mmCIF file of C-alpha atoms in Angstrom:
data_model
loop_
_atom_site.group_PDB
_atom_site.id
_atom_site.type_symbol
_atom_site.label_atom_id
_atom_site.label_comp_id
_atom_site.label_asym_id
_atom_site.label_seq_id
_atom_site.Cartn_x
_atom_site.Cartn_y
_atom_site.Cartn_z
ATOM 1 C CA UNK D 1 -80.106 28.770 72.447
ATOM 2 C CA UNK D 2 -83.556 29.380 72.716
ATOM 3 C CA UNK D 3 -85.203 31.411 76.114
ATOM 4 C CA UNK D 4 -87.564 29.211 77.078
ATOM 5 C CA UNK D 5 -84.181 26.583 77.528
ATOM 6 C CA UNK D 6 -81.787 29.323 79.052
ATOM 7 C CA UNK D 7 -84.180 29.936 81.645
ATOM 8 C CA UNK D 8 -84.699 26.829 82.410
ATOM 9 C CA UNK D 9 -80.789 26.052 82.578
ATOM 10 C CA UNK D 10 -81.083 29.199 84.926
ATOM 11 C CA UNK D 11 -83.862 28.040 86.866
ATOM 12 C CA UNK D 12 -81.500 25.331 88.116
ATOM 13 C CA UNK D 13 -78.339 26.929 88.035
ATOM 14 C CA UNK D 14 -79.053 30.079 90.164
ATOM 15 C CA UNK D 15 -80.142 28.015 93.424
ATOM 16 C CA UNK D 16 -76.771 26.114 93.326
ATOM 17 C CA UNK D 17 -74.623 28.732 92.536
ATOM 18 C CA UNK D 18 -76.230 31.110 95.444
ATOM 19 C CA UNK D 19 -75.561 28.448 98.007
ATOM 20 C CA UNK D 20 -72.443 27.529 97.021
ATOM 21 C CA UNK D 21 -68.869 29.128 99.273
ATOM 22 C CA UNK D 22 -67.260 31.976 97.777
ATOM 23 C CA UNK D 23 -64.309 30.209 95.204
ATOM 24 C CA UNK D 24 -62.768 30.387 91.785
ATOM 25 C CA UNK D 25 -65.733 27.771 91.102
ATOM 26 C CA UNK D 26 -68.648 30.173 92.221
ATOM 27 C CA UNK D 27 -66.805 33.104 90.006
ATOM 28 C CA UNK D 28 -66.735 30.625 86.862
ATOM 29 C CA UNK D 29 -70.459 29.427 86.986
ATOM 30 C CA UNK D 30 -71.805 32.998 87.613
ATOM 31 C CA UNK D 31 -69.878 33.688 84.382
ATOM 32 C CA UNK D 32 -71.714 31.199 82.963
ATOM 33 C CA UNK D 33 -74.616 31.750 84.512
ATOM 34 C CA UNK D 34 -74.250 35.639 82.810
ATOM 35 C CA UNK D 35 -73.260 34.058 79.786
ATOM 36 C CA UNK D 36 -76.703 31.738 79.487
ATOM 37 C CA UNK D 37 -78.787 34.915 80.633
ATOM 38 C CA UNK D 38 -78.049 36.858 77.659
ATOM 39 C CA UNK D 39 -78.158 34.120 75.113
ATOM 40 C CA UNK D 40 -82.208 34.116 77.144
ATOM 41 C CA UNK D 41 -82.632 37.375 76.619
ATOM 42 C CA UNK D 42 -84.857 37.907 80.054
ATOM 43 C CA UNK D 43 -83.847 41.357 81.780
ATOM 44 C CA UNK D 44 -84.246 39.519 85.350
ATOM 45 C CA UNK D 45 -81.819 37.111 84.549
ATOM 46 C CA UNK D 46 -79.480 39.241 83.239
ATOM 47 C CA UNK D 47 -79.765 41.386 86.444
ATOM 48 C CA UNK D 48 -79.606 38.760 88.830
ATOM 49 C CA UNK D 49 -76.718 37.032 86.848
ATOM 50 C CA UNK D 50 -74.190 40.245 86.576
ATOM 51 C CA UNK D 51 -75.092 40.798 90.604
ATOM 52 C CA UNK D 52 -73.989 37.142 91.103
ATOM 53 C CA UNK D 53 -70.854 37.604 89.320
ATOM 54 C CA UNK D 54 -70.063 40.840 91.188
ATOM 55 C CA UNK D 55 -70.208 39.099 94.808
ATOM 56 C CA UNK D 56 -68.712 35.958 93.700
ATOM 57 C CA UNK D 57 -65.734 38.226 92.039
ATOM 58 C CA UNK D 58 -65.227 40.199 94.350
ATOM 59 C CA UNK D 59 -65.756 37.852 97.909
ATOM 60 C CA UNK D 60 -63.406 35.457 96.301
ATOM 61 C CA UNK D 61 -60.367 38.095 95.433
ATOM 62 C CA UNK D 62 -60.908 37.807 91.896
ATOM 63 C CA UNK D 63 -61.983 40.975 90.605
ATOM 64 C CA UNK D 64 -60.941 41.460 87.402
ATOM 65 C CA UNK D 65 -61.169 44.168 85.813
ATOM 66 C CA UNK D 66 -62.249 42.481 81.890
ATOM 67 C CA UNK D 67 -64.905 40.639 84.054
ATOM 68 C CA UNK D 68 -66.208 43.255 86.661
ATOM 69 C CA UNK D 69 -66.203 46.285 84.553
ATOM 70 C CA UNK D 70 -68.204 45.065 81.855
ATOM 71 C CA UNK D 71 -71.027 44.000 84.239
ATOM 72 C CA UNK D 72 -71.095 46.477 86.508
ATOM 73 C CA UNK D 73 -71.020 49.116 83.605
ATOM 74 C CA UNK D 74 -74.325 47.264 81.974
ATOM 75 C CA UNK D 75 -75.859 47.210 85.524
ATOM 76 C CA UNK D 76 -75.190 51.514 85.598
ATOM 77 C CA UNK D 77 -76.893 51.630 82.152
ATOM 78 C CA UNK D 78 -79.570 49.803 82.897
ATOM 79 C CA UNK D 79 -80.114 52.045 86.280
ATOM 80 C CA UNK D 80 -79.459 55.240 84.695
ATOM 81 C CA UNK D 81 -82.096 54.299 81.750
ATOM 82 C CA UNK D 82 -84.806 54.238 84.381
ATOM 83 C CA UNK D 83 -83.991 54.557 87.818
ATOM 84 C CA UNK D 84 -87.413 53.741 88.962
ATOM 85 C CA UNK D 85 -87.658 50.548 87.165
ATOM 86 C CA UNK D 86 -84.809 49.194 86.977
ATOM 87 C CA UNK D 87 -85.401 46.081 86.809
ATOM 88 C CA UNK D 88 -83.825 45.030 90.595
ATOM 89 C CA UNK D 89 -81.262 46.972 90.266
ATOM 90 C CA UNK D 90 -80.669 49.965 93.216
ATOM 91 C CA UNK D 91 -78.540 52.392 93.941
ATOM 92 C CA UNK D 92 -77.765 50.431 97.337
ATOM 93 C CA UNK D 93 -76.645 47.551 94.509
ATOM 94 C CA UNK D 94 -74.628 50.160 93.107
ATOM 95 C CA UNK D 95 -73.266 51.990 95.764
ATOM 96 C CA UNK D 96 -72.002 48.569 97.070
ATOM 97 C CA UNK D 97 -70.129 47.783 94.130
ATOM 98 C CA UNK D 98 -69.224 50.800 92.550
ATOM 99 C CA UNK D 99 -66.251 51.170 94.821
ATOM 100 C CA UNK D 100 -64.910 47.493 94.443
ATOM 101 C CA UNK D 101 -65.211 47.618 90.086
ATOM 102 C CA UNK D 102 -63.237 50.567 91.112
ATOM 103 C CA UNK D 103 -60.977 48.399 93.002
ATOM 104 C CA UNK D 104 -60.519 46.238 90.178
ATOM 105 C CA UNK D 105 -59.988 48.844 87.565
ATOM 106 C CA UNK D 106 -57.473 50.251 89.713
ATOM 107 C CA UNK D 107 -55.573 47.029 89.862
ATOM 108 C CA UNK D 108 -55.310 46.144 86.053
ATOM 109 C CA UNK D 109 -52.520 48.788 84.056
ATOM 110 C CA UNK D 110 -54.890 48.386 80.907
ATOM 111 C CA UNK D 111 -57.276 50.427 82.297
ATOM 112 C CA UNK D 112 -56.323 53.436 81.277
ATOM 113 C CA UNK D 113 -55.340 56.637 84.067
ATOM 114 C CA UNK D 114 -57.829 59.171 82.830
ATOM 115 C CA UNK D 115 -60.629 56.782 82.728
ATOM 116 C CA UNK D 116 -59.836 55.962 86.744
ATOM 117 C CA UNK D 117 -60.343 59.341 86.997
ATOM 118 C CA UNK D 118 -63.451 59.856 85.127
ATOM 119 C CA UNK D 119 -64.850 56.670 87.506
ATOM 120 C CA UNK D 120 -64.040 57.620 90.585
ATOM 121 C CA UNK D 121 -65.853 61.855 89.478
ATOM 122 C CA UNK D 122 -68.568 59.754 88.773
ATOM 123 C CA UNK D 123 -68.941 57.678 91.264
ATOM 124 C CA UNK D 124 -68.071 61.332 93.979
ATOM 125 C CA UNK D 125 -71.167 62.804 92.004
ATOM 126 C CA UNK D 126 -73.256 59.698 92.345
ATOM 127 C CA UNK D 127 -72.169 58.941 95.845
ATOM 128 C CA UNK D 128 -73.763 63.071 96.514
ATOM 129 C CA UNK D 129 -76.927 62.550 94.646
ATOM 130 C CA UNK D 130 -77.892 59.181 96.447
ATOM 131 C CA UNK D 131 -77.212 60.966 99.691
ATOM 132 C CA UNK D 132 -74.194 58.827 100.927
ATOM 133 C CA UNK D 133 -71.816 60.442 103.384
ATOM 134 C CA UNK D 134 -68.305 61.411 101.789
ATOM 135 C CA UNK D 135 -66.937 58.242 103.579
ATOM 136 C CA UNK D 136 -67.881 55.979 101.259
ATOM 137 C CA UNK D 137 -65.117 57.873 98.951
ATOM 138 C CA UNK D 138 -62.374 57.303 101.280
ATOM 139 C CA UNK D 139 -60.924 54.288 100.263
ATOM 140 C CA UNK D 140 -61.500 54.510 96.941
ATOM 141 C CA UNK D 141 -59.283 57.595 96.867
ATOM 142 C CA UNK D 142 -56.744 56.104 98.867
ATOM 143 C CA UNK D 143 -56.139 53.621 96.141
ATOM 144 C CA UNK D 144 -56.130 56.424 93.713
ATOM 145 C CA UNK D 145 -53.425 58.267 95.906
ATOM 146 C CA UNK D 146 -51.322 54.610 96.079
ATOM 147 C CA UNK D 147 -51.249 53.815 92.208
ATOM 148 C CA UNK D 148 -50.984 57.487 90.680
ATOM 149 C CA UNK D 149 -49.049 59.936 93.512
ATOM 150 C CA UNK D 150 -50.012 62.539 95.299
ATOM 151 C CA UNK D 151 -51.263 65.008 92.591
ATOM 152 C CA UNK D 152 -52.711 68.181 93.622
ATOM 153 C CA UNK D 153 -55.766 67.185 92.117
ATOM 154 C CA UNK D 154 -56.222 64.545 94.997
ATOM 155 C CA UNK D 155 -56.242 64.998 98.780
ATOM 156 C CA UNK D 156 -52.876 63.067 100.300
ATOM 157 C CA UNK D 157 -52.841 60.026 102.067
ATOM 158 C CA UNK D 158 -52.356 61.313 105.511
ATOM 159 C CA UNK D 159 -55.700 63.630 104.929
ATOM 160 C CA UNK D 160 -57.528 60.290 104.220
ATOM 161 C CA UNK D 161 -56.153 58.562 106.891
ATOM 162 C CA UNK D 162 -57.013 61.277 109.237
ATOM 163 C CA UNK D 163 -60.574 60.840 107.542
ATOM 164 C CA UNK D 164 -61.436 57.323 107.842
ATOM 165 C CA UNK D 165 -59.996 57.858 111.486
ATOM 166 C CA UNK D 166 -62.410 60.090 112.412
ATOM 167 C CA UNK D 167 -65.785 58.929 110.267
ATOM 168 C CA UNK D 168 -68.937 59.410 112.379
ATOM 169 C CA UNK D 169 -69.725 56.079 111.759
ATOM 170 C CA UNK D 170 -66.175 54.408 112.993
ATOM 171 C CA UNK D 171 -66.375 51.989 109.449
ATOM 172 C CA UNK D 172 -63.732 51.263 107.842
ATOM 173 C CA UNK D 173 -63.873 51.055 103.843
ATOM 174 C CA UNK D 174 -62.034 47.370 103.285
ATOM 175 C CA UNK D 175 -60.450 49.047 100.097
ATOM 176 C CA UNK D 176 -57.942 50.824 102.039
ATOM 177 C CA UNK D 177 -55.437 48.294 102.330
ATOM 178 C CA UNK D 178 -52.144 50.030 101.577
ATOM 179 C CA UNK D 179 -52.902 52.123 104.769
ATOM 180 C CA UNK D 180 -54.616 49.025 106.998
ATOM 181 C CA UNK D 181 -51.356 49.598 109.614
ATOM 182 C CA UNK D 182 -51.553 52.862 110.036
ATOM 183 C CA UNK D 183 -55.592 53.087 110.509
ATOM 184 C CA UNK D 184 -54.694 49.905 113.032
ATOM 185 C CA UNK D 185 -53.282 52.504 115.069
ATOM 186 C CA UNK D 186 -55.803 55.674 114.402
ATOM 187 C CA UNK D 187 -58.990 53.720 114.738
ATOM 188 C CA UNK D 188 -60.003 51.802 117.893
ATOM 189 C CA UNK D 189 -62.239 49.402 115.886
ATOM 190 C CA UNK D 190 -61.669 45.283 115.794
ATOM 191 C CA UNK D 191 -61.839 44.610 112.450
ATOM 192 C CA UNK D 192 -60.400 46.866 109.462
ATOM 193 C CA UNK D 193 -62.242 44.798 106.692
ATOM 194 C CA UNK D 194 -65.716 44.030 106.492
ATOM 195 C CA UNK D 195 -67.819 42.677 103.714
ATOM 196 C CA UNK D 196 -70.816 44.861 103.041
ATOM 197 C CA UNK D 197 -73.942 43.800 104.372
ATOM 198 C CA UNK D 198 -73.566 40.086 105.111
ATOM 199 C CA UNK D 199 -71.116 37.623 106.021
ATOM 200 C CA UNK D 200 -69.059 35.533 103.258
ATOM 201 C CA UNK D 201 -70.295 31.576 103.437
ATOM 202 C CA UNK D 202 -67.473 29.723 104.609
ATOM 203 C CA UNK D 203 -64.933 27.897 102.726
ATOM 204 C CA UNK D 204 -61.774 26.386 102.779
ATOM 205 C CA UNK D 205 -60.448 28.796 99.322
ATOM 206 C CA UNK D 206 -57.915 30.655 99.957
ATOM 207 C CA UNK D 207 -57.952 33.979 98.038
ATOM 208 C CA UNK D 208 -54.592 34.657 95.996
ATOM 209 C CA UNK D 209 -53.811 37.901 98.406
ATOM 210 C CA UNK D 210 -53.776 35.536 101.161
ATOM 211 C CA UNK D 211 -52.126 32.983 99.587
ATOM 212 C CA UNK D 212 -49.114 35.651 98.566
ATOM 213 C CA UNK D 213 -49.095 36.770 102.181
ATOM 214 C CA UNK D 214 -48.388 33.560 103.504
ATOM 215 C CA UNK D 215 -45.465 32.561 100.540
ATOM 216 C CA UNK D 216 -43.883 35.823 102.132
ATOM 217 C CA UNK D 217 -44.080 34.565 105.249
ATOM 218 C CA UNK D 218 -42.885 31.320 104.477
ATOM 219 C CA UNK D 219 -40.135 32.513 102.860
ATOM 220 C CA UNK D 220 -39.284 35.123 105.421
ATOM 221 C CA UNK D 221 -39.392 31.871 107.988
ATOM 222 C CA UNK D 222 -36.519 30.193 105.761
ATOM 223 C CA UNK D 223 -34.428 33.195 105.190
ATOM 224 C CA UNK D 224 -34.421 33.776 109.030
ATOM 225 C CA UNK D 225 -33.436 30.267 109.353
ATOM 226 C CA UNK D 226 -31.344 29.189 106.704
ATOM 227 C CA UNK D 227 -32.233 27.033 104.130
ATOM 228 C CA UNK D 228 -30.444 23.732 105.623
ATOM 229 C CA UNK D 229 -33.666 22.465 106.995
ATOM 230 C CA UNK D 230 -34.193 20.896 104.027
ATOM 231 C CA UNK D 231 -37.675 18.675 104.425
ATOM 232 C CA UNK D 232 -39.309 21.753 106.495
ATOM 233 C CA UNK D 233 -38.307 24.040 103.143
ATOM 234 C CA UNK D 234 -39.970 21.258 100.579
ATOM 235 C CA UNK D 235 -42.967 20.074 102.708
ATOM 236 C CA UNK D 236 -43.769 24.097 103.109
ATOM 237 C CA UNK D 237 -43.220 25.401 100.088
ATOM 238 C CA UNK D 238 -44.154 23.669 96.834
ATOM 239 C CA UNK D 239 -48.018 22.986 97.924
ATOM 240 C CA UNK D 240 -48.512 27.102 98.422
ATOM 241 C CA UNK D 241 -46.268 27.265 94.924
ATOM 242 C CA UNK D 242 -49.213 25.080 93.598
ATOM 243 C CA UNK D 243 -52.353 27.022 94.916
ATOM 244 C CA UNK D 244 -50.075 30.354 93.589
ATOM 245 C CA UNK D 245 -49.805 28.936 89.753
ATOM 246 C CA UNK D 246 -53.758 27.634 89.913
ATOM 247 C CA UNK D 247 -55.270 30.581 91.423
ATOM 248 C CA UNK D 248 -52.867 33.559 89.422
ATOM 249 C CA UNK D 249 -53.947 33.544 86.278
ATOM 250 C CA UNK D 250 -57.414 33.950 87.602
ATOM 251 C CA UNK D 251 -56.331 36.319 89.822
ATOM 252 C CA UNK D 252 -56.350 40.682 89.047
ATOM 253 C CA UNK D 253 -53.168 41.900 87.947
ATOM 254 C CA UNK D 254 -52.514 43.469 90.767
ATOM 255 C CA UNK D 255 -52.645 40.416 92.946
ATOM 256 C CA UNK D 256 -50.445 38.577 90.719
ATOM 257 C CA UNK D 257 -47.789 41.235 90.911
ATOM 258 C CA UNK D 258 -48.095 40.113 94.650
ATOM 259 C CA UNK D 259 -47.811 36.278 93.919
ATOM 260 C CA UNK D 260 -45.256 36.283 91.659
ATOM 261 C CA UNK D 261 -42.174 37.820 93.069
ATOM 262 C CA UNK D 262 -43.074 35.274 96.084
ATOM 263 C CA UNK D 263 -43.646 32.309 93.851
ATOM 264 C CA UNK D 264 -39.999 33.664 92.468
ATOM 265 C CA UNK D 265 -38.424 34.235 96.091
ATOM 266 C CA UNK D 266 -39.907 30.837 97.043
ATOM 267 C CA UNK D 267 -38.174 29.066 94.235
ATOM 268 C CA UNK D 268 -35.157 30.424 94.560
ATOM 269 C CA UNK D 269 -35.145 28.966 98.677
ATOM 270 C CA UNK D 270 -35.880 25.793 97.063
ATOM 271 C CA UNK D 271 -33.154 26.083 94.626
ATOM 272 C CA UNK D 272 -30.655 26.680 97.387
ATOM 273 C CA UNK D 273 -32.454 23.614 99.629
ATOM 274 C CA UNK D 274 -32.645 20.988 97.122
ATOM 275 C CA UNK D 275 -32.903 21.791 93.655
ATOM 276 C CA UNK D 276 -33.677 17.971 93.044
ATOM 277 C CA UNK D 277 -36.744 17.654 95.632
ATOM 278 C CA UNK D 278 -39.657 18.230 92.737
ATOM 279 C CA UNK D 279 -40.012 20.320 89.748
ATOM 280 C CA UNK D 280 -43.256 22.513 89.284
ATOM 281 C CA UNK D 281 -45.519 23.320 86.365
ATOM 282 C CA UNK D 282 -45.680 27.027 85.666
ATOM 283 C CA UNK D 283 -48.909 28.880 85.092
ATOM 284 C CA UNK D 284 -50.120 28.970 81.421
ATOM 285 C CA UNK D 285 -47.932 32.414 79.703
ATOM 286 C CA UNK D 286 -44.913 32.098 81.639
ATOM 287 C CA UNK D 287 -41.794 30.748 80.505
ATOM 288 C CA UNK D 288 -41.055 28.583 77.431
ATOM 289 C CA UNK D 289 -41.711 25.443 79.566
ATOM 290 C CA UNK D 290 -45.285 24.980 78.216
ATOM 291 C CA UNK D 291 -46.918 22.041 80.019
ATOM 292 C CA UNK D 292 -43.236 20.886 81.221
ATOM 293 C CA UNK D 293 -42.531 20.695 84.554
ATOM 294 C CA UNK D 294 -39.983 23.508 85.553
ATOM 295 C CA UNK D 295 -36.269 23.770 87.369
ATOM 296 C CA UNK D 296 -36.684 26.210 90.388
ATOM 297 C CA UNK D 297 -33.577 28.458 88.693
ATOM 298 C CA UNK D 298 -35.748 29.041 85.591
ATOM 299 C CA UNK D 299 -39.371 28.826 87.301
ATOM 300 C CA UNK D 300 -37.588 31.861 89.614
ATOM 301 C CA UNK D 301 -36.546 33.614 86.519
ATOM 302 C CA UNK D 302 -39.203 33.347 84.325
ATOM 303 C CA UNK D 303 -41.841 34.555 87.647
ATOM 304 C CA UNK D 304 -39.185 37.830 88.382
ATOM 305 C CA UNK D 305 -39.553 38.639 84.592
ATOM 306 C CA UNK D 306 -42.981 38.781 84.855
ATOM 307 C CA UNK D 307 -43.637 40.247 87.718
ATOM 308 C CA UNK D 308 -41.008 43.151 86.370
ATOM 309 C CA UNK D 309 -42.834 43.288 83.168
ATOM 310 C CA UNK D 310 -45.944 44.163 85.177
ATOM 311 C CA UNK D 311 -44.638 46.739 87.275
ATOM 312 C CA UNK D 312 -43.171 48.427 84.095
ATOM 313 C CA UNK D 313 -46.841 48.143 82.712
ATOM 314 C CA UNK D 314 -48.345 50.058 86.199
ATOM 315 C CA UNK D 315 -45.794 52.373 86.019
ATOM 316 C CA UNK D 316 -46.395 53.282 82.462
ATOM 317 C CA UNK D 317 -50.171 53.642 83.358
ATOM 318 C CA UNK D 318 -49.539 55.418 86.388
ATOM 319 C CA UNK D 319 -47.119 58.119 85.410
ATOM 320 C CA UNK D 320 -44.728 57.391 87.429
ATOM 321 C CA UNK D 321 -42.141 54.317 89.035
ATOM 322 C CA UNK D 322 -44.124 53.471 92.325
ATOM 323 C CA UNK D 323 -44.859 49.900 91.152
ATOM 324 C CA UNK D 324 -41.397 48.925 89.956
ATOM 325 C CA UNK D 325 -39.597 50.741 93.190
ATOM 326 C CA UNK D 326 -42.471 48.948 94.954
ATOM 327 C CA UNK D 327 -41.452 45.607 93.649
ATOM 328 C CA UNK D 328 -37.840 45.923 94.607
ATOM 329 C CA UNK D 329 -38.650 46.618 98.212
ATOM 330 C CA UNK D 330 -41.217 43.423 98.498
ATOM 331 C CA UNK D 331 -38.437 41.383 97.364
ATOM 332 C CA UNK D 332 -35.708 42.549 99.359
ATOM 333 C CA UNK D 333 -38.331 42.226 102.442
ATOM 334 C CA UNK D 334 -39.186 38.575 101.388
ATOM 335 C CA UNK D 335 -35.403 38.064 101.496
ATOM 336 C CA UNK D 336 -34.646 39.641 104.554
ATOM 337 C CA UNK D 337 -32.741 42.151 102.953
ATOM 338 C CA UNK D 338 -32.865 45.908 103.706
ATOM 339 C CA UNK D 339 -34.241 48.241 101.436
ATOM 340 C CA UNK D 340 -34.339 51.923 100.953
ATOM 341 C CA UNK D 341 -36.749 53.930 99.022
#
């Protein structure tokens, strides 16, 4: 593809995409949009295309890891290669995201430990040369704390918590969400999670963490109940099952080893309701179904063996059995069973 007809596909296609709600649509055609700008070969359009995919990622809970790292990492080069010119790219830009490819690194197991480590030394030492306060570290190593242990290398998870309860500025990082209960308590503040600098447009998508919260809670609700109220179970259930299986394999793997064991629990309350009342495709990967719709006894199965096939694959990566041992105590909540670490 020529420049001159890139840019002009550009021209058009940045306007739209900018105005457009944060969704899996806006991710998709700022992928594209990077996609064209390279094939162009303009610097500007390659800046203002990896920035666009960054926000729409990450404002619409899908920050992947094979699609955030790559662009944020050319956005760093292209900084570091001349800071003074680099071509719209600042270290406010980069101070914003750094801690959210982070995020996303964090959350896939192919990422390997030592190069989270590496990151988040490099982001500490940038974070001190661009003169930000040690806050904006916080929740970054909170994460680091929840996926590898409490190494001695690392400050614990009560020290950060104590931190972000007493930052001068009372702002809390939104990347500390394994602790978001206990800072509810420590910090006096409204909100826990805030997107930097501006408000998301709004839309009607539903990001796959919330969707996952509310299968739990549906779930819980029929547990609690029973499962003889039958139409209440299959008029709940199957449309979040639906917006799980579109929006998972989009979705980090961290977030799907949140949907899944739901999506499992979910179909295995359906099972017990009416195993007749529909049958549900399963995303693409996942089972030997293929495009077949699925029983709930083998859509349940096939979801708990992948969701324990990515916990093995954190726990591998992480040195340790957090995510598996995590795993076992989501389900057992969803269920209403008690669990013991």
């Amino acid at each position: 593809m020529g420049d001159a007809v890139a840019r002009e596909r550009l021209r058009r296609l940045f306007p739209e995409l900018e105005a457009r709600p944060h969704d899996l649509g806006r991710m998709l055609g700022w992928a594209e949009a990077v996609r064209l700008a390279d094939a162009g070969d303009a610097r500007d359009d390659q800046v203002r295309a990896r920035i666009g995919l960054l926000d729409a990622a990450t404002g619409a809970g899908l920050n992947r890891a094979d699609r955030v790292l790559p662009a944020f990492a050319w956005l760093l080069a292209e900084y570091d290669r001349d800071p003074a010119r680099a071509g719209g790219v600042s270290a406010a830009t980069l101070v914003r995201f750094y801690p959210l490819a982070l995020w996303g690194a964090m959350m896939d197991p192919a990422v390997f430990r030592g190069r989270l480590i590496d990151l988040t030394n490099d982001f500490a030492a940038r974070v001190k040369l661009w003169g930000r306060g040690d806050d904006d570290l916080t929740g970054i190593r909170l994460l680091l704390v929840h996926h590898l242990g409490r190494e001695s290398r690392l400050p614990t998870a009560d020290r950060l918590v104590h931190r972000l309860a007493t930052a001068a500025d009372r702002r809390i990082p939104q990347l500390a969400g394994p602790w978001a209960f206990r800072l509810a308590k420590a910090v006096p503040v409204p909100k826990l999670w805030e997107i930097p600098d501006r408000p998301l447009r709004a839309s009607a998508y539903e990001m796959p963490h919330d969707v996952a919260a509310r299968l739990r809670r549906a779930v819980r609700e029929a547990c609690s109940r029973g499962v003889g109220r039958k139409r209440d179970v299959a008029n709940t259930l199957p449309p979040l099952l639906r917006r799980a299986f579109r929006l998972g394999p989009h979705a980090p793997v961290g977030i799907r080893l949140e949907l899944w064991p739901a999506a499992a629990a979910a179909c295995e309350v359906l099972e017990a309701a009416d195993p007749r009342a529909v049958r549900l495709r399963l995303p693409p990967g996942l089972g030997a179904q293929g495009d077949q719709p699925a029983d709930f006894s083998v859509a349940a199965a096939a979801l708990s063996a992948e969701a324990d096939r990515l916990a093995a694959a954190f726990d591998r990566r992480n040195g340790n059995g957090l995510a598996s041992a995590r795993l076992r105590r989501d389900r057992a909540f969803v269920l209403g069973r008690d669990y013991h670490w």
